[in-house]
PDB file of C-alpha atoms in Angstrom:
ATOM      1  CA  GLY N   1     -11.686  52.269 -19.350  1.00 85.00           C
ATOM      2  CA  GLU N   2     -14.694  53.759 -17.605  1.00 89.00           C
ATOM      3  CA  ASN N   3     -18.062  53.833 -19.342  1.00 94.00           C
ATOM      4  CA  VAL N   4     -21.040  55.773 -17.977  1.00 97.00           C
ATOM      5  CA  GLU N   5     -24.606  55.256 -19.130  1.00 97.00           C
ATOM      6  CA  GLN N   6     -27.338  57.732 -18.247  1.00 98.00           C
ATOM      7  CA  HIS N   7     -31.129  57.406 -18.403  1.00 97.00           C
ATOM      8  CA  PRO N   8     -33.511  58.781 -19.424  1.00 97.00           C
ATOM      9  CA  SER N   9     -32.297  60.989 -22.251  1.00 96.00           C
ATOM     10  CA  THR N  10     -35.287  63.295 -21.801  1.00 98.00           C
ATOM     11  CA  LEU N  11     -37.578  63.788 -18.823  1.00 98.00           C
ATOM     12  CA  SER N  12     -40.642  65.956 -18.608  1.00 98.00           C
ATOM     13  CA  VAL N  13     -42.302  66.587 -15.234  1.00 98.00           C
ATOM     14  CA  GLN N  14     -44.953  68.870 -13.862  1.00 98.00           C
ATOM     15  CA  GLU N  15     -43.838  71.679 -11.599  1.00 97.00           C
ATOM     16  CA  GLY N  16     -43.762  70.441  -8.012  1.00 97.00           C
ATOM     17  CA  ASP N  17     -43.214  66.810  -8.954  1.00 97.00           C
ATOM     18  CA  SER N  18     -39.978  64.904  -8.402  1.00 98.00           C
ATOM     19  CA  ALA N  19     -37.434  64.007 -11.057  1.00 98.00           C
ATOM     20  CA  VAL N  20     -35.033  61.079 -10.968  1.00 98.00           C
ATOM     21  CA  ILE N  21     -32.072  60.532 -13.288  1.00 98.00           C
ATOM     22  CA  LYS N  22     -30.066  57.319 -13.152  1.00 98.00           C
ATOM     23  CA  CYS N  23     -26.513  56.439 -14.149  1.00 98.00           C
ATOM     24  CA  THR N  24     -24.474  53.275 -14.216  1.00 98.00           C
ATOM     25  CA  TYR N  25     -20.704  53.003 -14.427  1.00 97.00           C
ATOM     26  CA  SER N  26     -18.395  50.157 -15.334  1.00 96.00           C
ATOM     27  CA  ASP N  27     -15.098  50.709 -13.509  1.00 93.00           C
ATOM     28  CA  SER N  28     -15.278  49.540  -9.892  1.00 91.00           C
ATOM     29  CA  ALA N  29     -12.214  51.677  -9.144  1.00 90.00           C
ATOM     30  CA  SER N  30     -14.188  54.893  -9.668  1.00 92.00           C
ATOM     31  CA  ASN N  31     -14.850  56.603  -6.361  1.00 91.00           C
ATOM     32  CA  TYR N  32     -16.100  60.082  -7.224  1.00 91.00           C
ATOM     33  CA  PHE N  33     -19.480  60.848  -8.809  1.00 94.00           C
ATOM     34  CA  PRO N  34     -20.423  64.466  -9.571  1.00 94.00           C
ATOM     35  CA  TRP N  35     -23.580  65.799 -11.179  1.00 97.00           C
ATOM     36  CA  TYR N  36     -23.543  68.845 -13.407  1.00 97.00           C
ATOM     37  CA  LYS N  37     -26.317  71.110 -14.666  1.00 98.00           C
ATOM     38  CA  GLN N  38     -25.887  72.828 -18.015  1.00 97.00           C
ATOM     39  CA  GLU N  39     -28.052  75.729 -19.107  1.00 96.00           C
ATOM     40  CA  LEU N  40     -28.226  77.014 -22.657  1.00 94.00           C
ATOM     41  CA  GLY N  41     -25.049  78.779 -23.706  1.00 92.00           C
ATOM     42  CA  LYS N  42     -23.260  77.983 -20.461  1.00 95.00           C
ATOM     43  CA  GLY N  43     -20.723  75.478 -19.255  1.00 96.00           C
ATOM     44  CA  PRO N  44     -21.682  72.600 -16.961  1.00 97.00           C
ATOM     45  CA  GLN N  45     -22.044  73.689 -13.344  1.00 96.00           C
ATOM     46  CA  LEU N  46     -21.514  71.310 -10.447  1.00 95.00           C
ATOM     47  CA  ILE N  47     -24.678  70.873  -8.404  1.00 97.00           C
ATOM     48  CA  ILE N  48     -23.783  67.987  -6.113  1.00 96.00           C
ATOM     49  CA  ASP N  49     -21.190  65.249  -5.817  1.00 93.00           C
ATOM     50  CA  ILE N  50     -20.693  62.102  -3.810  1.00 92.00           C
ATOM     51  CA  ARG N  51     -17.742  59.956  -2.913  1.00 89.00           C
ATOM     52  CA  SER N  52     -17.817  56.212  -2.608  1.00 84.00           C
ATOM     53  CA  ASN N  53     -17.608  56.131   1.171  1.00 81.00           C
ATOM     54  CA  VAL N  54     -21.062  57.717   1.352  1.00 81.00           C
ATOM     55  CA  GLY N  55     -24.377  56.196   0.277  1.00 90.00           C
ATOM     56  CA  GLU N  56     -26.457  59.354   0.100  1.00 94.00           C
ATOM     57  CA  LYS N  57     -25.991  63.094   0.131  1.00 94.00           C
ATOM     58  CA  LYS N  58     -28.590  65.861   0.216  1.00 96.00           C
ATOM     59  CA  ASP N  59     -28.509  69.563  -0.487  1.00 94.00           C
ATOM     60  CA  GLN N  60     -31.917  71.197  -0.129  1.00 96.00           C
ATOM     61  CA  ARG N  61     -34.083  69.871  -2.969  1.00 97.00           C
ATOM     62  CA  ILE N  62     -31.313  67.813  -4.517  1.00 98.00           C
ATOM     63  CA  ALA N  63     -30.071  64.406  -3.387  1.00 97.00           C
ATOM     64  CA  VAL N  64     -27.758  61.801  -4.816  1.00 97.00           C
ATOM     65  CA  THR N  65     -27.676  58.109  -3.925  1.00 96.00           C
ATOM     66  CA  LEU N  66     -24.878  55.679  -4.673  1.00 96.00           C
ATOM     67  CA  ASN N  67     -24.925  51.890  -4.795  1.00 94.00           C
ATOM     68  CA  LYS N  68     -21.311  50.776  -5.241  1.00 92.00           C
ATOM     69  CA  THR N  69     -22.189  47.099  -5.359  1.00 93.00           C
ATOM     70  CA  ALA N  70     -24.542  47.589  -8.283  1.00 94.00           C
ATOM     71  CA  LYS N  71     -22.381  50.397  -9.742  1.00 95.00           C
ATOM     72  CA  HIS N  72     -25.191  52.855 -10.118  1.00 95.00           C
ATOM     73  CA  PHE N  73     -26.010  56.282  -8.759  1.00 97.00           C
ATOM     74  CA  SER N  74     -29.023  58.547  -9.076  1.00 98.00           C
ATOM     75  CA  LEU N  75     -29.963  62.210  -8.874  1.00 98.00           C
ATOM     76  CA  HIS N  76     -33.223  63.116  -7.191  1.00 98.00           C
ATOM     77  CA  ILE N  77     -34.775  66.571  -7.486  1.00 98.00           C
ATOM     78  CA  THR N  78     -37.839  67.204  -5.361  1.00 97.00           C
ATOM     79  CA  GLU N  79     -40.425  69.979  -5.725  1.00 97.00           C
ATOM     80  CA  THR N  80     -39.197  70.783  -9.213  1.00 98.00           C
ATOM     81  CA  GLN N  81     -39.382  74.366 -10.443  1.00 97.00           C
ATOM     82  CA  PRO N  82     -39.229  75.778 -13.981  1.00 96.00           C
ATOM     83  CA  GLU N  83     -35.679  76.994 -13.346  1.00 96.00           C
ATOM     84  CA  ASP N  84     -34.633  73.358 -12.879  1.00 98.00           C
ATOM     85  CA  SER N  85     -35.132  72.897 -16.630  1.00 98.00           C
ATOM     86  CA  ALA N  86     -31.690  72.195 -18.100  1.00 98.00           C
ATOM     87  CA  VAL N  87     -29.433  69.358 -19.237  1.00 97.00           C
ATOM     88  CA  TYR N  88     -28.055  67.242 -16.413  1.00 98.00           C
ATOM     89  CA  PHE N  89     -24.884  65.169 -16.675  1.00 97.00           C
ATOM     90  CA  CYS N  90     -23.562  62.502 -14.378  1.00 97.00           C
ATOM     91  CA  ALA N  91     -19.885  61.599 -14.325  1.00 95.00           C
ATOM     92  CA  ALA N  92     -17.589  59.042 -12.742  1.00 94.00           C
ATOM     93  CA  GLY N  93     -13.887  59.145 -11.973  1.00 91.00           C
ATOM     94  CA  MET N  94     -11.146  58.871  -9.410  1.00 83.00           C
ATOM     95  CA  GLU N  95     -11.311  61.694  -6.890  1.00 72.00           C
ATOM     96  CA  TYR N  96     -10.588  65.280  -7.733  1.00 61.00           C
ATOM     97  CA  GLY N  97      -7.815  66.100 -10.120  1.00 56.00           C
ATOM     98  CA  ASN N  98      -8.342  63.086 -12.279  1.00 76.00           C
ATOM     99  CA  LYS N  99     -10.297  62.740 -15.449  1.00 84.00           C
ATOM    100  CA  LEU N 100     -14.033  62.250 -15.413  1.00 91.00           C
ATOM    101  CA  VAL N 101     -16.137  60.246 -17.843  1.00 93.00           C
ATOM    102  CA  PHE N 102     -19.518  61.839 -18.490  1.00 95.00           C
ATOM    103  CA  GLY N 103     -22.887  60.340 -19.244  1.00 96.00           C
ATOM    104  CA  ALA N 104     -24.735  61.405 -22.375  1.00 96.00           C
ATOM    105  CA  GLY N 105     -26.955  63.839 -20.495  1.00 96.00           C
ATOM    106  CA  THR N 106     -30.645  64.159 -19.602  1.00 97.00           C
ATOM    107  CA  ILE N 107     -32.802  67.016 -20.850  1.00 97.00           C
ATOM    108  CA  LEU N 108     -35.135  67.902 -17.989  1.00 98.00           C
ATOM    109  CA  ARG N 109     -38.231  69.973 -18.736  1.00 98.00           C
ATOM    110  CA  VAL N 110     -40.330  71.230 -15.859  1.00 98.00           C
ATOM    111  CA  LYS N 111     -43.773  72.288 -17.036  1.00 96.00           C
ATOM    112  CA  SER N 112     -45.576  75.008 -15.152  1.00 92.00           C
TER     113      SER N 112
ATOM    114  CA  ASP Y   1     -13.737  84.834  -7.432  1.00 63.00           C
ATOM    115  CA  ALA Y   2     -13.289  84.691 -11.181  1.00 81.00           C
ATOM    116  CA  GLY Y   3     -14.184  81.390 -12.746  1.00 94.00           C
ATOM    117  CA  VAL Y   4     -12.546  79.650 -15.690  1.00 97.00           C
ATOM    118  CA  ILE Y   5     -12.288  82.149 -18.528  1.00 97.00           C
ATOM    119  CA  GLN Y   6     -12.373  81.091 -22.156  1.00 98.00           C
ATOM    120  CA  SER Y   7     -11.919  83.114 -25.305  1.00 97.00           C
ATOM    121  CA  PRO Y   8     -13.253  83.669 -27.808  1.00 97.00           C
ATOM    122  CA  ARG Y   9     -16.864  82.765 -26.955  1.00 97.00           C
ATOM    123  CA  HIS Y  10     -17.677  82.242 -30.617  1.00 97.00           C
ATOM    124  CA  GLU Y  11     -15.448  81.535 -33.591  1.00 97.00           C
ATOM    125  CA  VAL Y  12     -16.500  81.148 -37.192  1.00 97.00           C
ATOM    126  CA  THR Y  13     -13.843  80.393 -39.761  1.00 96.00           C
ATOM    127  CA  GLU Y  14     -13.340  78.634 -43.055  1.00 96.00           C
ATOM    128  CA  MET Y  15     -11.973  75.165 -43.329  1.00 96.00           C
ATOM    129  CA  GLY Y  16      -8.228  74.983 -43.610  1.00 96.00           C
ATOM    130  CA  GLN Y  17      -7.670  77.918 -41.305  1.00 97.00           C
ATOM    131  CA  GLU Y  18      -5.827  77.662 -38.007  1.00 97.00           C
ATOM    132  CA  VAL Y  19      -7.965  78.047 -34.895  1.00 98.00           C
ATOM    133  CA  THR Y  20      -6.661  78.866 -31.428  1.00 98.00           C
ATOM    134  CA  LEU Y  21      -8.830  78.592 -28.345  1.00 98.00           C
ATOM    135  CA  ARG Y  22      -7.715  80.074 -25.048  1.00 98.00           C
ATOM    136  CA  CYS Y  23      -8.304  79.275 -21.402  1.00 98.00           C
ATOM    137  CA  LYS Y  24      -7.426  80.872 -18.094  1.00 98.00           C
ATOM    138  CA  PRO Y  25      -7.986  78.444 -15.199  1.00 97.00           C
ATOM    139  CA  ILE Y  26      -9.031  79.418 -11.707  1.00 95.00           C
ATOM    140  CA  SER Y  27      -6.077  80.749  -9.748  1.00 93.00           C
ATOM    141  CA  GLY Y  28      -4.514  78.054  -7.580  1.00 90.00           C
ATOM    142  CA  HIS Y  29      -5.902  75.166  -9.608  1.00 91.00           C
ATOM    143  CA  ASP Y  30      -3.216  72.749 -10.758  1.00 90.00           C
ATOM    144  CA  TYR Y  31      -5.281  70.621 -13.155  1.00 92.00           C
ATOM    145  CA  LEU Y  32      -6.636  71.822 -16.483  1.00 95.00           C
ATOM    146  CA  PHE Y  33      -8.919  69.880 -18.822  1.00 96.00           C
ATOM    147  CA  TRP Y  34     -10.044  70.455 -22.410  1.00 97.00           C
ATOM    148  CA  TYR Y  35     -13.387  68.949 -23.493  1.00 97.00           C
ATOM    149  CA  ARG Y  36     -15.361  68.905 -26.712  1.00 97.00           C
ATOM    150  CA  GLN Y  37     -19.159  68.761 -26.745  1.00 97.00           C
ATOM    151  CA  THR Y  38     -21.226  67.643 -29.727  1.00 95.00           C
ATOM    152  CA  MET Y  39     -24.724  66.261 -30.095  1.00 90.00           C
ATOM    153  CA  MET Y  40     -23.396  63.002 -31.469  1.00 90.00           C
ATOM    154  CA  ARG Y  41     -20.576  62.298 -29.019  1.00 90.00           C
ATOM    155  CA  GLY Y  42     -21.611  64.260 -25.935  1.00 92.00           C
ATOM    156  CA  LEU Y  43     -18.949  65.662 -23.634  1.00 94.00           C
ATOM    157  CA  GLU Y  44     -15.582  64.061 -24.327  1.00 94.00           C
ATOM    158  CA  LEU Y  45     -12.232  64.729 -22.717  1.00 94.00           C
ATOM    159  CA  LEU Y  46      -9.508  65.712 -25.172  1.00 96.00           C
ATOM    160  CA  ILE Y  47      -6.486  66.277 -22.930  1.00 96.00           C
ATOM    161  CA  TYR Y  48      -5.604  67.254 -19.395  1.00 95.00           C
ATOM    162  CA  PHE Y  49      -2.634  68.855 -17.678  1.00 95.00           C
ATOM    163  CA  ASN Y  50      -1.223  68.736 -14.173  1.00 93.00           C
ATOM    164  CA  ASN Y  51       1.161  71.492 -13.135  1.00 93.00           C
ATOM    165  CA  ASN Y  52       1.373  72.560 -16.807  1.00 96.00           C
ATOM    166  CA  VAL Y  53       2.455  69.089 -17.970  1.00 96.00           C
ATOM    167  CA  PRO Y  54       0.182  67.057 -20.302  1.00 96.00           C
ATOM    168  CA  ILE Y  55      -0.863  63.894 -18.499  1.00 93.00           C
ATOM    169  CA  ASP Y  56      -3.287  62.220 -20.876  1.00 93.00           C
ATOM    170  CA  ASP Y  57      -3.869  63.260 -24.486  1.00 94.00           C
ATOM    171  CA  SER Y  58      -5.539  60.033 -25.576  1.00 92.00           C
ATOM    172  CA  GLY Y  59      -8.734  61.910 -26.390  1.00 93.00           C
ATOM    173  CA  MET Y  60      -7.130  64.224 -28.931  1.00 95.00           C
ATOM    174  CA  PRO Y  61      -8.797  63.176 -32.181  1.00 89.00           C
ATOM    175  CA  GLU Y  62      -5.829  63.537 -34.518  1.00 87.00           C
ATOM    176  CA  ASP Y  63      -2.576  65.317 -35.165  1.00 92.00           C
ATOM    177  CA  ARG Y  64      -4.381  68.431 -36.314  1.00 96.00           C
ATOM    178  CA  PHE Y  65      -5.157  69.090 -32.646  1.00 97.00           C
ATOM    179  CA  SER Y  66      -2.523  70.304 -30.213  1.00 97.00           C
ATOM    180  CA  ALA Y  67      -2.651  71.817 -26.729  1.00 98.00           C
ATOM    181  CA  LYS Y  68      -0.141  73.706 -24.652  1.00 97.00           C
ATOM    182  CA  MET Y  69       0.063  75.112 -21.156  1.00 98.00           C
ATOM    183  CA  PRO Y  70       3.040  77.488 -21.003  1.00 97.00           C
ATOM    184  CA  ASN Y  71       2.253  78.588 -17.442  1.00 95.00           C
ATOM    185  CA  ALA Y  72      -0.193  77.987 -14.621  1.00 95.00           C
ATOM    186  CA  SER Y  73      -2.612  80.649 -15.782  1.00 96.00           C
ATOM    187  CA  PHE Y  74      -2.925  79.997 -19.508  1.00 97.00           C
ATOM    188  CA  SER Y  75      -3.608  77.178 -21.942  1.00 98.00           C
ATOM    189  CA  THR Y  76      -4.343  76.964 -25.657  1.00 98.00           C
ATOM    190  CA  LEU Y  77      -6.010  74.394 -27.860  1.00 98.00           C
ATOM    191  CA  LYS Y  78      -5.050  74.705 -31.502  1.00 98.00           C
ATOM    192  CA  ILE Y  79      -6.556  73.104 -34.588  1.00 97.00           C
ATOM    193  CA  GLN Y  80      -4.542  73.300 -37.791  1.00 97.00           C
ATOM    194  CA  PRO Y  81      -5.892  72.860 -40.392  1.00 96.00           C
ATOM    195  CA  SER Y  82      -9.500  73.051 -39.279  1.00 96.00           C
ATOM    196  CA  GLU Y  83     -12.261  70.946 -40.856  1.00 96.00           C
ATOM    197  CA  PRO Y  84     -16.079  71.246 -40.754  1.00 96.00           C
ATOM    198  CA  ARG Y  85     -16.302  68.159 -38.503  1.00 96.00           C
ATOM    199  CA  ASP Y  86     -14.378  70.071 -35.837  1.00 97.00           C
ATOM    200  CA  SER Y  87     -17.427  72.270 -35.305  1.00 97.00           C
ATOM    201  CA  ALA Y  88     -18.421  71.874 -31.655  1.00 97.00           C
ATOM    202  CA  VAL Y  89     -18.404  73.633 -28.313  1.00 98.00           C
ATOM    203  CA  TYR Y  90     -15.019  73.381 -26.622  1.00 98.00           C
ATOM    204  CA  PHE Y  91     -14.850  73.655 -22.853  1.00 98.00           C
ATOM    205  CA  CYS Y  92     -11.974  74.188 -20.509  1.00 98.00           C
ATOM    206  CA  ALA Y  93     -12.198  73.119 -16.850  1.00 96.00           C
ATOM    207  CA  SER Y  94      -9.849  73.277 -13.896  1.00 94.00           C
ATOM    208  CA  ASN Y  95      -9.582  71.932 -10.408  1.00 91.00           C
ATOM    209  CA  ALA Y  96      -7.208  71.513  -7.507  1.00 86.00           C
ATOM    210  CA  ARG Y  97      -6.142  68.381  -5.740  1.00 80.00           C
ATOM    211  CA  GLY Y  98      -4.511  67.729  -2.418  1.00 69.00           C
ATOM    212  CA  ALA Y  99      -5.228  69.699   0.714  1.00 61.00           C
ATOM    213  CA  ASN Y 100      -7.416  72.049  -1.304  1.00 64.00           C
ATOM    214  CA  ASN Y 101      -9.439  69.408  -3.156  1.00 71.00           C
ATOM    215  CA  GLN Y 102     -11.935  71.063  -5.450  1.00 77.00           C
ATOM    216  CA  PRO Y 103     -14.235  69.649  -8.109  1.00 86.00           C
ATOM    217  CA  GLN Y 104     -13.896  70.545 -11.762  1.00 91.00           C
ATOM    218  CA  HIS Y 105     -15.180  73.989 -12.655  1.00 94.00           C
ATOM    219  CA  PHE Y 106     -16.028  74.655 -16.282  1.00 96.00           C
ATOM    220  CA  GLY Y 107     -15.771  77.777 -18.371  1.00 97.00           C
ATOM    221  CA  ASP Y 108     -18.653  78.843 -20.605  1.00 96.00           C
ATOM    222  CA  GLY Y 109     -17.009  77.378 -23.681  1.00 97.00           C
ATOM    223  CA  THR Y 110     -16.055  78.419 -27.188  1.00 98.00           C
ATOM    224  CA  ARG Y 111     -18.630  77.689 -29.872  1.00 97.00           C
ATOM    225  CA  LEU Y 112     -16.597  76.847 -32.983  1.00 98.00           C
ATOM    226  CA  SER Y 113     -18.080  76.737 -36.452  1.00 97.00           C
ATOM    227  CA  ILE Y 114     -15.935  75.655 -39.387  1.00 97.00           C
ATOM    228  CA  LEU Y 115     -17.497  76.494 -42.745  1.00 96.00           C
TER     229      LEU Y 115
END
């Protein structure tokens, strides 16, 4: 089955700097890679996703890159703000409507 | 639009008691997922349904856990009897596939503490 590894487990950056979180997956059949942000006491919220026919996707300060050959994908947050502080999860799976396997999560702290 | 609704938000009970967690998916979504989140094991899928039918329950830890989806707008996850190691946050998520493809949306979870 699918296995997703996520690094780093914690990341501390200064406000305004960039943050990068990386994930690798094992199942070459996976073709859908969402990223979720979880704040304290809340459920994970989708922030961006990418499908395997695309190499990069951007949404304002957030971007995701995918390398299918190497089976890894990354989340990039530019111009970080204190409200970006949260736990971020990557996941891999087969399109919508199928199960996702989640990474272990990254605690991001943005220091002001 | 209303998101995924879970109840209760918090549950504290003594070991051996039956626990029932509830979930109302987003209207129109035909997939429903139950997850458990712990520090040790992260976010793990327990079971998921499509059109109210269980598709994959391989993540259900043992026979003490059961899940049902009697209709498109309601699902339950039951633990009987409960044990302290069941303490975790349980999340429900839903999505739609097909012409209305949507990613998984999560509820805010039920924090379960078994004493």
